[in-house]
Short mmCIF file of C-alpha atoms in Angstrom, two decimals:
data_model
loop_
_atom_site.label_atom_id
_atom_site.label_comp_id
_atom_site.label_asym_id
_atom_site.label_seq_id
_atom_site.Cartn_x
_atom_site.Cartn_y
_atom_site.Cartn_z
CA MET A 1 -27.24 -46.74 113.10
CA GLY A 2 -27.62 -44.16 115.82
CA GLY A 3 -25.21 -43.61 118.68
CA ALA A 4 -23.82 -40.55 120.39
CA GLY A 5 -21.17 -39.87 117.74
CA GLY A 6 -23.31 -40.47 114.66
CA GLY A 7 -24.09 -38.07 111.88
CA VAL A 8 -24.37 -37.48 108.14
CA ALA A 9 -21.53 -35.72 106.32
CA TYR A 10 -22.12 -33.85 103.08
CA ASN A 11 -18.49 -32.81 102.57
CA GLN A 12 -14.94 -33.72 103.69
CA ASP A 13 -14.85 -31.23 106.57
CA GLU A 14 -18.12 -32.56 108.05
CA PHE A 15 -16.87 -36.13 107.59
CA GLU A 16 -13.65 -35.44 109.49
CA GLU A 17 -15.54 -33.63 112.28
CA ILE A 18 -18.02 -36.50 112.73
CA CYS A 19 -15.22 -39.09 112.71
CA SER A 20 -13.24 -37.11 115.28
CA ARG A 21 -16.29 -36.81 117.55
CA GLY A 22 -17.02 -40.52 117.12
CA PHE A 23 -13.47 -41.51 118.10
CA ASP A 24 -13.64 -39.23 121.14
CA LEU A 25 -16.91 -40.81 122.31
CA SER A 26 -16.02 -44.43 121.51
CA PRO A 27 -14.81 -46.50 124.48
CA THR A 28 -12.97 -48.82 122.03
CA SER A 29 -11.60 -46.08 119.72
CA GLU A 30 -13.62 -47.55 116.85
CA ILE A 31 -16.20 -46.00 114.54
CA TYR A 32 -18.58 -47.49 111.96
CA ILE A 33 -18.76 -45.77 108.57
CA ASP A 34 -21.46 -46.56 106.03
CA GLU A 35 -23.00 -44.96 102.94
CA TYR A 36 -26.13 -42.92 103.62
CA LEU A 37 -28.90 -43.58 101.10
CA GLU A 38 -30.91 -40.38 101.48
CA GLY A 39 -34.50 -40.64 100.30
CA TRP A 40 -34.49 -44.43 99.88
CA LYS A 41 -37.16 -46.60 101.44
CA GLU A 42 -36.35 -49.51 103.69
CA TYR A 43 -38.07 -52.86 103.29
CA GLU A 44 -37.76 -55.94 105.47
CA MET A 45 -38.62 -59.46 104.43
CA GLU A 46 -39.24 -62.26 106.89
CA VAL A 47 -37.93 -65.40 105.18
CA VAL A 48 -38.23 -69.04 106.21
CA ARG A 49 -35.64 -71.51 104.88
CA ASP A 50 -35.54 -75.28 105.29
CA LYS A 51 -32.55 -77.63 105.37
CA ASN A 52 -32.77 -78.08 101.57
CA ASP A 53 -32.37 -74.31 101.09
CA ASN A 54 -35.98 -73.81 99.97
CA CYS A 55 -37.09 -70.28 100.89
CA ILE A 56 -40.40 -68.48 101.14
CA ILE A 57 -41.19 -64.91 102.14
CA VAL A 58 -43.75 -65.10 104.93
CA CYS A 59 -44.07 -61.37 105.59
CA SER A 60 -42.98 -58.12 103.99
CA ILE A 61 -42.58 -54.94 106.00
CA GLU A 62 -42.27 -51.36 104.74
CA ASN A 63 -40.77 -48.86 107.16
CA LEU A 64 -42.62 -45.59 106.62
CA ASP A 65 -39.91 -43.50 108.26
CA PRO A 66 -37.08 -42.28 106.01
CA MET A 67 -33.92 -44.38 106.21
CA GLY A 68 -31.39 -43.15 108.72
CA TYR A 69 -33.92 -41.93 111.27
CA ILE A 70 -34.14 -43.82 114.55
CA LEU A 71 -37.50 -43.50 116.30
CA GLU A 72 -38.63 -45.03 119.57
CA ILE A 73 -41.73 -46.40 117.85
CA PRO A 74 -41.05 -47.09 114.16
CA LEU A 75 -43.90 -46.70 111.69
CA GLN A 76 -44.33 -49.87 109.65
CA LEU A 77 -46.85 -51.19 107.16
CA HIS A 78 -47.64 -54.91 106.89
CA PRO A 79 -47.94 -56.03 104.09
CA LEU A 80 -46.29 -53.65 101.63
CA LYS A 81 -48.58 -51.17 99.95
CA PRO A 82 -48.84 -51.63 96.16
#
């Protein structure tokens, strides 16, 4: 997700430290917590749906960067490699 207070915690102490830093940096005193899926690949699907709920995938995108890394210019492959 990124952000000034973000991080990955591998134990309870790191989790509490990251949460504390996030609260300190948040103008709304809120933080977002999610599960980190280390080593997983991220895929995006562009889907078109009509009013009858018919769907088709018009494009598939594979992000070549590991999940959790935010780059200015993401590396993507269109279409997915086999």
